[in-house]
Short mmCIF file of C-alpha atoms and ligand atoms in Angstrom, two decimals:
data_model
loop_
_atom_site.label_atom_id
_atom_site.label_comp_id
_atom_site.label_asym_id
_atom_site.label_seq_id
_atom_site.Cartn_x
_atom_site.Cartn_y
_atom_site.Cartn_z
CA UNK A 1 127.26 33.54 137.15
CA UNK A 2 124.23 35.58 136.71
CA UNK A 3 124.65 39.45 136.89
CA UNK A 4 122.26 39.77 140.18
CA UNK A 5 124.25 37.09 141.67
CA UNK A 6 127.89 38.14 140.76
CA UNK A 7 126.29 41.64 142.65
CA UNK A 8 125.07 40.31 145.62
CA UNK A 9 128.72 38.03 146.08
CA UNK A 10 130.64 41.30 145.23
CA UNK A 11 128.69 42.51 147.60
CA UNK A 12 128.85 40.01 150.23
CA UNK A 13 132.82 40.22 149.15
CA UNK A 14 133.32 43.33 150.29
CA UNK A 15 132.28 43.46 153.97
CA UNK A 16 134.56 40.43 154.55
CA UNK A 17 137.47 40.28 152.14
CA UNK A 18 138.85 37.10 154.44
CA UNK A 19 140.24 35.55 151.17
CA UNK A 20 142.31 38.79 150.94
CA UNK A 21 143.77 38.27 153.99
CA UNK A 22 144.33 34.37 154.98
CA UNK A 23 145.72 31.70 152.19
CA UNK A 24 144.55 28.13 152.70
CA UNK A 25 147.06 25.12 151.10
CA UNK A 26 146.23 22.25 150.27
CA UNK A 27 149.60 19.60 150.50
CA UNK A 28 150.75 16.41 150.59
CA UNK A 29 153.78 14.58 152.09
CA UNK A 30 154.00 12.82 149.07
CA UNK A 31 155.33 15.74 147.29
CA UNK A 32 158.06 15.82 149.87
CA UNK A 33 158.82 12.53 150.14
CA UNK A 34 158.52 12.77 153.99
CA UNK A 35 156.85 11.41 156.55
CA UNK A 36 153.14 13.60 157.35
CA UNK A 37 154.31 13.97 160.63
CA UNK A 38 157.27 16.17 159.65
CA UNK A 39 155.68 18.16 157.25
CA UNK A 40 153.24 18.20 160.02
CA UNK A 41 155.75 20.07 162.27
CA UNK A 42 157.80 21.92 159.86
CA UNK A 43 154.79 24.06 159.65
CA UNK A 44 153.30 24.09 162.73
CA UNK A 45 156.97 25.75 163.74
CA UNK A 46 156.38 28.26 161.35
CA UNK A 47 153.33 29.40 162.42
CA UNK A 48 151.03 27.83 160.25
CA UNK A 49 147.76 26.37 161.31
CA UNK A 50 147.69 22.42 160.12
CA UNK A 51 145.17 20.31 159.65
CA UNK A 52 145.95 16.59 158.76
CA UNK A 53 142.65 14.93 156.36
CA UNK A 54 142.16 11.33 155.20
CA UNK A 55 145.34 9.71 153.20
CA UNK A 56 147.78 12.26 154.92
CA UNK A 57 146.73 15.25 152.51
CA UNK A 58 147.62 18.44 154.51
CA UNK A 59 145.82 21.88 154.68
CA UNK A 60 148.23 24.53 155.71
CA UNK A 61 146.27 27.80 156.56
CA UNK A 62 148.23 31.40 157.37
CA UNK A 63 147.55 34.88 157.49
CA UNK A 64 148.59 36.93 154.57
CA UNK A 65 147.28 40.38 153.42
CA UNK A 66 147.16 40.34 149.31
CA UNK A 67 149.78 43.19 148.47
CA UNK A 68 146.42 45.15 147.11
CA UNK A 69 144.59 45.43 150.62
CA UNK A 70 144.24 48.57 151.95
CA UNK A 71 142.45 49.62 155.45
CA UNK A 72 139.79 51.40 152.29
CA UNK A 73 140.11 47.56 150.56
CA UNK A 74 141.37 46.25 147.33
CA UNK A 75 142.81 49.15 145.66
CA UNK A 76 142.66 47.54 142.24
CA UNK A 77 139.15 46.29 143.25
CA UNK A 78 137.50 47.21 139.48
CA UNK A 79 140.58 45.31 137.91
CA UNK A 80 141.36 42.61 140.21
CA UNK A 81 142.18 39.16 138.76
CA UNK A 82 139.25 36.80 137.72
CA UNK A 83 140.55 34.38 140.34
CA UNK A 84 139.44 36.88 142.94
CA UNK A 85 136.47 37.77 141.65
CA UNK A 86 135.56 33.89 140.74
CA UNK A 87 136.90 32.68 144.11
CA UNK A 88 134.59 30.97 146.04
CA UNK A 89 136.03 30.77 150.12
CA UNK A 90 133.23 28.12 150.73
CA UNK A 91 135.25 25.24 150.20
CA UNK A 92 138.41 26.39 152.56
CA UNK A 93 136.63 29.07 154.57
CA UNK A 94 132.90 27.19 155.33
CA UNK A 95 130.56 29.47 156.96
CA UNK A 96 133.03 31.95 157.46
CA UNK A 97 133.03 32.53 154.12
CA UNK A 98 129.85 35.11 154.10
CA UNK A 99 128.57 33.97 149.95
CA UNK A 100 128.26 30.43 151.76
CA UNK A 101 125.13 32.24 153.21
CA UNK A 102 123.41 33.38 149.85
CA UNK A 103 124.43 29.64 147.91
CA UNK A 104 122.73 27.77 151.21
CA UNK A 105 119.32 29.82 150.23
S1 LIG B 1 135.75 34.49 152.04
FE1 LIG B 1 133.95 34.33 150.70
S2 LIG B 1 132.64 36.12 151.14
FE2 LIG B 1 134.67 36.47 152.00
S3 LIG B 1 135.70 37.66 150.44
FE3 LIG B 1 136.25 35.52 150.12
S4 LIG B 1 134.74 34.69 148.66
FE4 LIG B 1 133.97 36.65 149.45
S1 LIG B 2 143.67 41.71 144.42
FE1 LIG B 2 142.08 42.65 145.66
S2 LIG B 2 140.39 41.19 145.66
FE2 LIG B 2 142.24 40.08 145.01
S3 LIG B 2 143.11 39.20 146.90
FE3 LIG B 2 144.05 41.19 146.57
S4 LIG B 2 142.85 42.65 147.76
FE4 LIG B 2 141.63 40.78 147.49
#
């Protein structure tokens, strides 16, 4: 990523920080060897939001504050893992995901 754009996503990163504090899943019965429905509502018990896509793939969604967040944010912020700063929310967040908004210009 180019340096003005890796600032302006760190930048966009850090007035929302939703990735920091809700993990998306992506699942499949198959794994389980189980019908969708009860993996369906195993979760949905637990709390989790489901949503059920094409060929029965799952996408389990929950809240979950990384173990770094902070009311000041990420208190390893400088080091944090490449994942984070690579991380892209588009695909599991949309247009909550606020870099969605700088990729669509
Ligand atoms: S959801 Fe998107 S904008 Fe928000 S912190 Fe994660 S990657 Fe950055
Ligand atoms: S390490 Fe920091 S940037 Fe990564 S998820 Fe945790 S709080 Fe967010």
């Amino acid at each position: 990523m180019k340096p003005q754009l890796q600032n302006e996503k760190e930048r966009l990163c850090l007035s929302c920080m939703k990735c920091c504090r809700e993990v998306i899943v992506y699942t499949h019965p198959v794994l389980y060897s189980c019908p969708a429905e009860m993996l369906v509502e195993f979760y949905q018990a637990r709390g989790f939001s489901v949503t059920r896509l094409k060929e029965d793939a799952i996408i389990l969604s929950f809240k979950h504050d990384c173990q770094h967040l902070t009311p000041a944010g990420c208190d390893i912020y400088d080091q944090r893992p490449e994942a984070c700063r690579d991380y892209s929310g588009i695909e599991d967040f949309g247009d909550e995901c606020l870099w969605s908004q700088l990729k669509k210009k």
